[in-house]
Coordinates of C-alpha atoms and ligand atoms in Angstrom, one line a residue:
V135 CA -0.1 0.3 -0.1
N136 CA 1.0 3.3 -0.4
D137 CA 0.1 6.1 2.3
V138 CA -1.5 9.4 1.4
V139 CA -1.1 12.3 3.6
T140 CA -4.2 14.5 3.4
E141 CA -4.9 17.6 5.6
S142 CA -6.5 15.9 8.6
R143 CA -5.0 12.1 8.3
V144 CA -3.0 9.6 6.9
I145 CA -4.9 7.4 4.5
E146 CA -3.6 3.9 3.7
I147 CA -4.5 3.3 -0.1
P148 CA -4.1 -0.2 -2.0
T149 CA -1.7 -0.4 -5.0
D150 CA -3.2 -3.8 -6.2
K151 CA -7.0 -4.0 -6.9
L152 CA -9.1 -1.2 -6.9
I153 CA -12.8 -2.2 -5.0
N154 CA -15.8 -0.2 -6.5
R155 CA -18.9 0.3 -4.2
N156 CA -22.4 1.8 -4.5
P157 CA -22.6 4.4 -2.1
A158 CA -26.0 3.8 -1.0
T159 CA -26.1 0.0 -0.5
G160 CA -21.8 -0.6 -0.3
E161 CA -22.5 -3.3 -2.6
V162 CA -19.5 -4.3 -4.6
I163 CA -20.4 -2.9 -8.1
G164 CA -16.7 -3.5 -9.6
E165 CA -13.2 -4.8 -9.2
Y166 CA -10.2 -3.5 -11.2
K167 CA -6.8 -4.1 -11.1
I168 CA -4.7 -0.8 -10.5
A169 CA -2.7 0.2 -13.5
S170 CA 1.2 0.7 -12.4
P171 CA 3.5 3.0 -13.4
D172 CA 4.5 1.3 -16.0
E173 CA 1.4 0.4 -17.5
V174 CA 0.6 4.5 -17.6
R175 CA 3.5 5.1 -19.5
A176 CA 2.9 2.2 -22.0
A177 CA -0.9 3.8 -22.5
V178 CA 0.3 6.9 -23.1
A179 CA 3.1 5.7 -25.6
H180 CA 0.3 3.6 -27.5
A181 CA -1.9 7.1 -27.3
R182 CA 0.7 8.7 -29.2
V183 CA 1.4 6.3 -31.8
A184 CA -2.8 6.8 -32.2
Q185 CA -2.8 10.4 -32.0
A186 CA -0.3 10.5 -35.1
A187 CA -2.9 8.8 -37.2
W188 CA -6.1 10.6 -35.8
A189 CA -5.0 13.9 -36.2
Q190 CA -4.7 12.8 -40.0
V191 CA -8.3 11.6 -40.2
P192 CA -10.1 14.6 -41.8
L193 CA -12.1 16.9 -39.5
R194 CA -15.3 16.0 -41.1
K195 CA -14.7 12.1 -40.2
R196 CA -13.5 13.2 -36.8
V197 CA -17.1 15.1 -36.6
A198 CA -18.6 12.2 -37.9
V199 CA -17.4 10.1 -35.2
I200 CA -18.8 12.6 -32.5
R201 CA -22.0 12.6 -34.2
R202 CA -22.3 8.6 -33.5
F203 CA -21.1 8.8 -30.4
M204 CA -24.3 11.2 -29.9
A205 CA -26.7 8.6 -31.4
L206 CA -25.1 5.9 -29.2
L207 CA -25.5 7.9 -26.0
T208 CA -28.8 9.0 -26.9
E209 CA -29.7 5.3 -27.4
K210 CA -28.0 4.4 -24.4
K211 CA -29.1 6.8 -21.8
E212 CA -30.5 4.9 -19.2
S213 CA -28.1 2.2 -19.1
V214 CA -25.2 5.3 -18.7
A215 CA -27.4 6.9 -16.1
A216 CA -27.9 3.7 -14.5
T217 CA -24.0 3.3 -14.1
I218 CA -23.8 6.8 -13.3
N219 CA -26.3 6.3 -10.4
A220 CA -24.7 2.8 -8.9
E221 CA -21.2 4.2 -8.4
A222 CA -21.9 8.1 -7.6
G223 CA -25.6 7.8 -5.6
K224 CA -27.1 10.2 -7.3
P225 CA -30.7 9.7 -8.5
R226 CA -31.0 8.5 -12.1
V227 CA -32.8 11.5 -13.3
E228 CA -30.3 13.6 -12.4
A229 CA -27.9 11.7 -14.1
L230 CA -29.7 12.3 -16.9
L231 CA -30.4 15.4 -16.7
T232 CA -26.8 17.1 -15.3
E233 CA -24.6 14.2 -17.0
V234 CA -26.0 12.3 -20.0
M235 CA -27.7 15.8 -21.5
V236 CA -24.5 17.8 -20.8
V237 CA -22.4 15.3 -22.9
L238 CA -24.9 15.2 -25.6
D239 CA -25.2 19.3 -25.7
W240 CA -21.6 19.5 -25.4
A241 CA -20.9 16.7 -28.1
R242 CA -23.4 18.8 -30.6
F243 CA -21.1 22.2 -29.7
C244 CA -18.0 20.2 -30.7
A245 CA -19.6 18.9 -33.9
Q246 CA -20.7 22.5 -34.9
N247 CA -17.5 24.5 -33.5
A248 CA -14.7 22.3 -34.3
Y249 CA -14.3 23.8 -37.8
R250 CA -14.4 27.4 -36.4
V251 CA -11.6 26.0 -33.8
M252 CA -9.5 24.2 -36.3
R253 CA -9.7 26.6 -39.2
E254 CA -6.7 28.0 -40.4
E255 CA -6.7 32.2 -40.1
S256 CA -4.7 34.4 -42.3
L257 CA -3.1 37.0 -40.3
S258 CA -2.5 40.6 -41.9
H259 CA 0.7 42.5 -40.8
G260 CA 0.1 46.1 -39.2
N261 CA 4.2 46.8 -39.3
L262 CA 5.0 48.4 -42.9
V263 CA 8.3 46.4 -43.4
M264 CA 6.7 43.1 -42.4
K265 CA 3.7 43.5 -45.0
T266 CA 5.7 41.5 -47.8
K267 CA 5.1 38.4 -45.9
R268 CA 2.0 36.3 -45.6
G269 CA 1.1 35.2 -42.2
M270 CA -1.1 32.4 -41.0
L271 CA -2.1 30.7 -38.0
V272 CA -2.8 26.8 -37.8
S273 CA -4.3 25.1 -35.0
E274 CA -2.7 21.6 -34.1
P275 CA -3.6 19.3 -31.6
V276 CA -1.8 19.5 -28.5
G277 CA -0.7 15.5 -28.4
V278 CA -2.1 13.2 -26.1
V279 CA -4.1 14.7 -23.2
G280 CA -4.0 13.3 -19.9
I281 CA -7.4 13.8 -17.8
I282 CA -7.7 13.4 -14.5
A283 CA -11.3 13.3 -13.0
P284 CA -13.4 13.5 -9.8
W285 CA -16.1 11.5 -8.7
N286 CA -18.9 14.1 -8.9
Y287 CA -20.0 13.9 -12.4
P288 CA -18.1 11.2 -13.3
F289 CA -19.2 10.7 -16.6
S290 CA -20.0 14.5 -17.8
I291 CA -16.5 15.6 -16.7
P292 CA -14.3 13.4 -18.4
A293 CA -16.5 13.3 -21.2
T294 CA -16.8 16.9 -22.1
E295 CA -12.8 17.4 -21.9
T296 CA -12.4 13.9 -24.0
L297 CA -14.9 15.2 -26.7
A298 CA -13.1 18.4 -27.2
A299 CA -9.6 16.7 -27.3
L300 CA -10.7 14.1 -29.7
V301 CA -12.9 16.3 -32.4
T302 CA -9.5 18.6 -32.1
G303 CA -7.1 15.6 -33.5
N304 CA -6.0 14.5 -29.7
A305 CA -5.7 11.3 -27.8
V306 CA -6.5 11.2 -24.4
V307 CA -5.5 8.9 -21.3
I308 CA -8.3 9.2 -18.6
K309 CA -7.8 8.5 -15.0
P310 CA -11.3 8.4 -13.3
S311 CA -11.5 8.8 -9.8
E312 CA -10.8 5.9 -7.7
L313 CA -14.8 6.1 -6.3
T314 CA -16.0 6.1 -9.7
P315 CA -14.6 4.0 -12.7
N316 CA -17.1 2.5 -14.2
S317 CA -18.7 6.0 -15.6
A318 CA -15.5 6.8 -17.6
L319 CA -15.1 3.1 -19.0
K320 CA -18.5 3.1 -20.0
L321 CA -17.9 6.4 -21.8
A322 CA -14.3 4.8 -23.3
E323 CA -16.5 1.8 -24.5
L324 CA -18.9 4.5 -26.0
L325 CA -16.2 6.2 -27.9
H326 CA -14.7 3.1 -29.6
E327 CA -18.0 2.0 -30.7
A328 CA -18.6 5.1 -32.4
G329 CA -15.2 4.8 -34.2
V330 CA -12.4 6.2 -32.1
P331 CA -9.9 3.9 -32.3
E332 CA -8.7 2.0 -28.8
A333 CA -5.8 3.4 -28.4
A334 CA -6.7 7.0 -28.6
V335 CA -8.9 6.7 -25.7
Q336 CA -7.6 5.0 -22.6
V337 CA -8.6 4.5 -19.1
V338 CA -5.9 3.8 -16.7
I339 CA -7.4 2.9 -13.2
G340 CA -6.3 3.8 -9.9
Y341 CA -5.6 6.4 -6.7
G342 CA -3.8 9.6 -6.7
P343 CA -0.5 7.8 -7.3
T344 CA -1.8 6.5 -11.1
G345 CA -2.6 10.3 -11.5
S346 CA 0.8 11.3 -10.7
A347 CA 2.2 8.4 -12.9
L348 CA 0.1 9.7 -15.9
I349 CA 1.7 13.2 -15.4
S350 CA 5.4 12.1 -15.0
G351 CA 4.3 9.7 -17.9
G352 CA 5.0 11.4 -21.2
I353 CA 1.7 13.4 -21.8
D354 CA 1.7 16.7 -23.5
K355 CA -0.9 18.3 -21.2
V356 CA -2.7 17.5 -18.3
V357 CA -6.2 18.3 -17.5
F358 CA -7.2 17.8 -14.0
T359 CA -10.8 18.5 -12.1
G360 CA -10.6 18.2 -8.4
S361 CA -9.8 19.9 -4.9
V362 CA -7.5 22.7 -4.7
A363 CA -5.2 20.7 -2.5
T364 CA -4.7 18.1 -5.3
G365 CA -4.7 20.7 -7.7
K366 CA -1.8 22.2 -6.5
R367 CA 0.0 18.9 -6.3
V368 CA -1.1 18.5 -10.1
A369 CA 0.4 22.1 -10.8
A370 CA 3.6 21.2 -9.4
A371 CA 4.2 18.0 -10.8
A372 CA 3.4 19.9 -14.3
A373 CA 5.7 22.7 -13.9
E374 CA 8.5 19.8 -13.3
Q375 CA 7.6 18.1 -16.5
L376 CA 6.8 21.7 -18.1
I377 CA 3.5 20.9 -19.4
P378 CA 0.5 23.1 -19.3
C379 CA -2.2 22.4 -16.9
L380 CA -5.7 22.9 -17.1
L381 CA -7.1 23.6 -13.6
E382 CA -10.8 23.0 -12.6
L383 CA -10.5 23.3 -8.6
G384 CA -13.2 24.0 -5.9
G385 CA -15.8 26.4 -5.3
K386 CA -17.6 28.5 -2.3
D387 CA -20.7 29.5 -4.8
A388 CA -22.4 32.7 -2.9
M389 CA -26.1 33.1 -4.0
L390 CA -27.3 37.1 -3.4
V391 CA -30.7 37.4 -3.1
L392 CA -32.1 40.8 -3.6
E393 CA -34.5 43.0 -1.8
D394 CA -36.9 42.5 -4.6
A395 CA -36.6 38.8 -5.7
D396 CA -39.3 36.6 -5.8
V397 CA -38.9 34.9 -2.0
D398 CA -40.7 31.4 -3.4
V399 CA -38.6 31.3 -6.6
A400 CA -35.2 32.2 -5.0
A401 CA -35.8 29.6 -2.2
S402 CA -36.7 26.7 -5.0
A403 CA -33.7 27.7 -6.6
A404 CA -31.3 27.7 -3.2
V405 CA -32.6 24.1 -2.4
W406 CA -32.2 22.8 -5.2
G407 CA -28.6 24.8 -5.8
A408 CA -27.6 23.4 -2.8
M409 CA -28.6 20.2 -2.7
V410 CA -28.7 19.0 -6.5
N411 CA -26.1 15.7 -6.0
A412 CA -26.4 16.1 -2.3
G413 CA -24.6 19.3 -2.4
Q414 CA -21.8 17.4 -4.2
T415 CA -21.1 20.0 -7.2
C416 CA -18.6 22.5 -7.7
I417 CA -21.2 25.1 -8.7
S418 CA -23.4 24.3 -6.0
V419 CA -24.9 27.0 -3.5
E420 CA -22.4 27.1 -0.4
R421 CA -23.6 30.5 0.9
C422 CA -26.8 32.2 0.5
Y423 CA -26.9 36.1 1.4
V424 CA -30.6 37.4 1.5
H425 CA -31.8 40.8 1.8
D426 CA -33.1 41.7 5.5
S427 CA -36.4 42.6 4.4
I428 CA -37.1 38.9 3.3
Y429 CA -34.9 36.9 5.3
T430 CA -37.6 35.6 7.5
P431 CA -40.1 34.4 4.8
F432 CA -37.1 33.1 2.7
V433 CA -35.6 31.1 5.3
E434 CA -39.3 29.6 6.2
A435 CA -39.7 28.7 2.7
C436 CA -36.4 27.0 2.7
A437 CA -37.1 24.9 5.7
D438 CA -40.5 24.1 3.9
K439 CA -39.0 22.7 0.9
I440 CA -36.1 20.8 2.6
T441 CA -38.5 19.1 4.6
K442 CA -40.3 17.7 1.7
L443 CA -37.1 16.4 0.1
T444 CA -37.3 12.4 -0.3
I445 CA -34.2 11.4 0.8
G446 CA -32.6 8.0 -0.2
N447 CA -31.0 5.4 -2.8
G448 CA -31.1 7.4 -6.5
A449 CA -32.3 4.4 -7.7
D450 CA -35.7 5.1 -6.4
D451 CA -37.8 7.1 -8.3
D452 CA -38.9 9.6 -6.0
V453 CA -35.9 10.5 -4.3
C454 CA -34.4 13.9 -4.6
V455 CA -31.3 13.4 -2.9
G456 CA -29.1 10.3 -2.7
P457 CA -25.8 9.4 -0.4
M458 CA -23.2 11.0 0.1
I459 CA -19.9 9.4 -2.3
S460 CA -18.1 8.2 1.0
T461 CA -17.8 8.4 4.7
R462 CA -14.9 10.7 4.1
Q463 CA -16.7 13.3 2.6
L464 CA -19.7 12.7 5.1
E465 CA -17.3 13.6 8.0
I466 CA -16.0 16.6 6.4
V467 CA -19.5 18.1 6.0
E468 CA -20.6 16.8 9.9
S469 CA -17.3 18.5 11.0
Q470 CA -18.1 22.0 9.3
V471 CA -21.6 22.0 10.7
E472 CA -20.5 20.7 13.9
D473 CA -17.8 23.5 14.1
A474 CA -20.7 26.1 12.9
R475 CA -22.9 24.8 15.6
S476 CA -20.3 25.1 18.5
R477 CA -19.7 28.8 17.6
G478 CA -23.5 29.5 17.9
A479 CA -25.0 28.8 14.3
H480 CA -28.8 27.4 14.3
V481 CA -29.6 24.3 12.6
V482 CA -33.1 25.0 11.1
V483 CA -33.6 21.5 9.6
G484 CA -31.2 18.7 9.2
G485 CA -27.5 18.6 10.8
K486 CA -27.6 15.0 11.3
R487 CA -26.4 11.9 9.6
L488 CA -29.4 9.6 8.4
P489 CA -28.3 5.7 9.8
A490 CA -31.8 4.2 9.1
L491 CA -31.2 4.6 5.4
G492 CA -27.4 3.7 5.3
E493 CA -23.7 4.8 6.2
H494 CA -23.4 7.6 4.0
Y495 CA -26.5 9.8 4.1
Y496 CA -26.5 13.2 5.9
A497 CA -29.9 14.8 6.0
P498 CA -30.1 17.8 3.9
T499 CA -29.4 20.9 6.2
L500 CA -30.5 24.5 6.7
I501 CA -28.1 26.7 9.0
T502 CA -28.7 30.2 10.1
G503 CA -26.7 32.5 12.5
I504 CA -23.5 32.1 10.5
D505 CA -20.3 34.5 10.5
R506 CA -17.4 34.4 8.7
S507 CA -15.2 32.7 11.0
M508 CA -17.0 29.4 10.6
R509 CA -15.2 26.9 8.8
L510 CA -18.6 26.6 7.1
M511 CA -18.1 30.2 5.4
Q512 CA -14.1 29.7 4.6
E513 CA -13.8 26.1 3.3
E514 CA -15.8 24.0 0.6
T515 CA -18.1 22.2 1.9
F516 CA -19.5 19.8 -0.7
G517 CA -22.6 18.5 1.0
P518 CA -26.0 19.1 1.5
V519 CA -25.5 22.1 3.4
L520 CA -27.4 25.4 3.1
P521 CA -26.5 28.4 5.2
V522 CA -28.2 31.5 5.0
I523 CA -26.9 35.1 6.0
P524 CA -28.9 38.1 5.8
F525 CA -27.7 41.4 4.5
D526 CA -29.0 44.9 4.5
K527 CA -27.3 46.8 1.7
D528 CA -26.3 45.4 -1.8
E529 CA -22.6 46.9 -1.3
E530 CA -22.5 44.4 1.9
A531 CA -23.7 41.7 -0.1
I532 CA -21.2 42.1 -2.9
A533 CA -18.5 42.5 -0.3
M534 CA -19.3 39.0 1.6
A535 CA -19.7 37.7 -1.9
N536 CA -16.1 38.3 -2.9
D537 CA -14.7 37.7 0.8
S538 CA -13.6 34.0 0.0
E539 CA -10.4 32.2 -1.6
F540 CA -12.6 30.9 -4.6
G541 CA -14.3 32.0 -7.4
L542 CA -15.7 29.9 -9.5
A543 CA -19.4 30.9 -9.7
A544 CA -22.3 32.9 -8.0
S545 CA -26.0 33.6 -8.8
V546 CA -27.6 37.4 -8.3
W547 CA -31.6 36.9 -8.1
S548 CA -33.5 40.2 -8.5
G549 CA -37.0 41.1 -9.8
D550 CA -35.3 43.7 -12.3
S551 CA -32.8 41.7 -14.6
G552 CA -30.9 44.8 -14.5
H553 CA -30.2 45.7 -10.8
G554 CA -29.4 41.8 -11.3
E555 CA -26.7 42.4 -13.8
R556 CA -25.0 45.4 -12.3
I557 CA -24.6 43.0 -9.2
A558 CA -23.1 40.4 -11.7
R559 CA -20.2 42.4 -12.8
R560 CA -19.1 43.0 -9.6
I561 CA -18.5 39.5 -8.1
S562 CA -15.4 37.8 -8.6
A563 CA -16.2 34.4 -10.4
G564 CA -15.7 32.7 -13.9
A565 CA -19.7 32.5 -14.5
V566 CA -22.3 34.4 -12.7
M567 CA -26.0 34.0 -13.0
V568 CA -28.8 36.0 -12.7
N569 CA -32.1 34.5 -11.4
D570 CA -30.7 31.0 -12.3
V571 CA -28.2 28.9 -10.5
I572 CA -26.0 26.1 -12.2
S573 CA -27.6 25.5 -15.5
Q574 CA -24.4 27.6 -16.9
F575 CA -22.8 23.9 -16.6
G576 CA -25.5 22.9 -19.1
I577 CA -24.6 25.8 -21.7
S578 CA -22.2 24.7 -24.1
E579 CA -21.2 28.0 -25.2
A580 CA -20.2 29.1 -21.7
P581 CA -16.7 28.5 -20.6
H582 CA -16.6 27.1 -17.4
G583 CA -13.7 27.6 -14.8
G584 CA -12.9 29.9 -11.9
V585 CA -10.8 32.8 -10.9
K586 CA -9.0 32.5 -7.6
K587 CA -8.1 29.4 -6.3
S588 CA -10.8 28.0 -8.2
G589 CA -8.4 27.4 -10.8
I590 CA -6.3 28.0 -14.1
G591 CA -8.4 27.9 -17.6
R592 CA -11.4 27.2 -19.1
A593 CA -13.6 23.9 -20.2
H594 CA -17.0 24.2 -22.1
G595 CA -17.3 26.9 -24.8
L596 CA -14.5 27.9 -27.7
M597 CA -12.1 28.4 -25.0
G598 CA -12.6 24.8 -24.0
L599 CA -12.1 23.7 -27.1
R600 CA -9.3 26.2 -28.0
E601 CA -7.4 24.5 -24.9
M602 CA -6.7 21.6 -26.8
V603 CA -5.0 23.1 -29.4
V604 CA -1.5 25.0 -30.1
Q605 CA -1.8 27.6 -32.7
K606 CA 1.4 27.5 -34.7
Y607 CA 2.0 30.9 -36.8
I608 CA 3.4 30.5 -40.4
A609 CA 5.1 33.4 -42.7
V610 CA 5.5 33.1 -46.5
E611 CA 7.8 35.8 -47.4
R612 CA 6.5 37.0 -50.7
L613 CA 9.9 38.4 -52.0
P614 CA 12.2 35.3 -51.6
R615 CA 14.6 36.7 -53.7
V616 CA 15.3 40.1 -51.8
K617 CA 17.7 40.0 -49.1
R618 CA 16.2 42.1 -45.5
L619 CA 17.2 45.2 -44.9
W620 CA 17.9 44.5 -41.3
W621 CA 20.4 41.7 -42.1
Y622 CA 24.4 41.9 -41.9
S623 CA 26.3 44.4 -42.3
Y624 CA 25.8 47.3 -39.7
G625 CA 27.0 50.7 -40.0
K626 CA 26.4 54.6 -39.2
Q627 CA 24.3 54.6 -42.9
F628 CA 22.3 52.0 -41.3
E629 CA 21.4 53.2 -37.9
H630 CA 20.4 56.4 -39.5
Q631 CA 17.9 54.5 -41.6
M632 CA 16.8 52.7 -38.8
L633 CA 16.3 55.8 -37.0
A634 CA 14.3 57.2 -39.9
F635 CA 12.1 54.1 -39.8
V636 CA 11.0 54.4 -36.0
D637 CA 10.2 57.8 -36.8
M638 CA 8.8 57.4 -39.6
M639 CA 6.5 54.8 -37.9
F640 CA 5.9 56.0 -34.1
A641 CA 6.7 59.6 -34.4
K642 CA 5.5 62.8 -35.5
G643 CA 7.0 64.2 -38.7
T644 CA 9.2 62.8 -41.1
S645 CA 12.4 64.8 -40.8
R646 CA 14.9 61.8 -40.9
L647 CA 12.9 60.0 -43.6
T648 CA 13.9 61.8 -47.1
G649 CA 17.1 61.3 -46.4
A650 CA 17.1 57.5 -45.3
L651 CA 15.1 56.8 -48.0
K652 CA 17.2 57.8 -50.5
S653 CA 20.6 55.9 -49.2
T654 CA 17.9 52.4 -49.1
P655 CA 19.0 51.1 -52.2
A656 CA 22.7 51.3 -51.2
L657 CA 22.3 50.0 -48.2
W658 CA 20.3 47.0 -50.0
R659 CA 23.6 46.5 -52.1
K660 CA 25.7 46.1 -49.0
R661 CA 23.6 43.2 -47.6
L662 CA 26.2 40.2 -47.0
Ligands
NAD913 P1 -9.5 15.2 -5.6 O1 -8.9 16.4 -5.8 O2 -9.5 14.4 -4.3 O3 -9.5 14.1 -6.8 C1 -9.5 14.6 -8.0 C2 -8.8 13.3 -8.9 O4 -7.7 13.3 -8.6 C3 -9.0 12.0 -8.6 O5 -8.8 10.9 -9.8 C4 -7.7 11.3 -8.0 O6 -7.4 10.1 -7.8 C5 -6.6 12.3 -8.8 N1 -5.3 12.5 -7.9 C6 -5.2 12.3 -6.5 N2 -3.8 12.9 -5.8 C7 -3.4 13.2 -6.7 C8 -1.7 13.3 -7.1 N3 -1.1 13.6 -6.5 N4 -1.5 13.4 -8.5 C9 -2.6 13.5 -9.7 N5 -4.0 13.0 -9.2 C10 -4.2 13.0 -8.3 O7 -11.2 15.7 -5.9 P2 -12.1 14.9 -5.4 O8 -12.5 14.7 -4.0 O9 -12.3 13.5 -6.1 O10 -13.6 15.9 -6.2 C11 -14.1 16.7 -5.6 C12 -13.3 18.2 -5.9 O11 -13.5 18.6 -7.4 C13 -14.1 19.3 -5.0 O12 -13.3 20.1 -5.0 C14 -14.8 20.2 -6.6 O13 -15.0 21.6 -6.1 C15 -14.1 19.7 -7.6 N6 -14.3 20.1 -8.6 C16 -14.6 20.9 -9.6 C17 -14.9 21.1 -10.8 C18 -14.9 22.4 -11.7 O14 -15.0 22.1 -12.8 N7 -14.0 23.4 -11.2 C19 -16.1 20.2 -10.8 C20 -16.0 19.3 -10.4 C21 -15.4 18.9 -9.2

């Protein structure tokens, strides 16, 4: 076994086999051999060979493969949702909504926009002396992209990143979370069936060390989604290899409910936004700031709605909130709620485990009486907890929302969309929604990513596709038989001429120009 030191304790992790369990029932749903560092390196080497061929496949054929994948996923949506439900615990309908549909729409976006990203662009030159060159930008795939994924969206996260990489001509090696390997295996199976060569999409299974083996295994870029703590290790390891990294990290998203918001609609949004996927969503509502004038009815509405949620195994039709992924994640949530309670916070609803349902259930929790010293306000909670905090002036709400080391997403709620938009512009986050929450993840055109400690780079949108290419500049000189004026040799006359050119291009007046131009033919003849 390897030892992995987390912030709070040392966890022993196996090096031979990985056992996958259903978080709702504890039932074993898969057993896998862990990929050794040599196997990871070999996977990357195979991917490199496959990538060279895949990049030569004409774009329209790669797009056709993506469209076949869409058709297959549409056909097999129920079994994919069932796979996700069985290993991540979320309700099947949520798996359809937040994973399958997100991936289908992203595949649609890739198919429609890959041409735009891969199209060669001509580049006109502003500099007078460079006008004899024809410039162009050529987009090329990065090469072999290593994708390290978390457990909370075990299908949609690796799928969106993989599709972006494939359509632009890259090969991919995916290291799924140790808690949810089946969804990534299902993704690879569907892609292979759609026509992606086996070696162009591979899955390596294991814990953190398998992820680090991937980063040092010869990849050209790492795309990481996970916690800030691991993200820092990934960035350091990528720096060691001098490869670029895209980091999609944690969040502490604020929801600002302004004086003129619809209380009932905003309360429904807060409850869904905080509890969807049992709160284990990077852009879930983690802090809800509500104007004093509507604070009491808002808290009452949230309490009422939370009490009505059905909690249980997400495989059952009526269940709204499933289990948490693991005991470890449950303990983090529990310790933050206890910290808040011990400092005077008031648990309005929930605030306890639900052992009668199983080992990993935590009651959807509404909590008030919060202040910024509490861990619940500082750290990512990643559980079904909705802290509600009153405010008096918009300025105060903006300051509290921005008072975080995270900056992933946020939402603003107002009956006046102009008012909401003005506040949205002042929130430090990668995305802010006015009168909606979380759904930007399902808008393929919208770039997804954070500021501050929430990450570096963007997934989704054109920016997400462009993360998977490198732009090469090519310049073709139109006068191949003419020597450049700035080549050797140098001398006083050449210096005068350069001074004149600088003046001509960047200074007012052209005093030196005439003399300089006169001497040009003579200088040209002197070029070595
Ligand atoms: P995590 O950081 O524990 O693990 C993420 C992945 O990294 C896993 O596959 C893990 O095995 C791997 N890993 C662990 N140590 C590694 C190392 N040293 N080198 C390389 N890989 C390593 O995160 P998690 O618990 O799986 O996911 C939850 C976190 O992910 C939350 O913080 C959440 O906010 C974040 N997240 C962010 C986004 C986003 O888009 N910004 C989306 C989903 C989840």
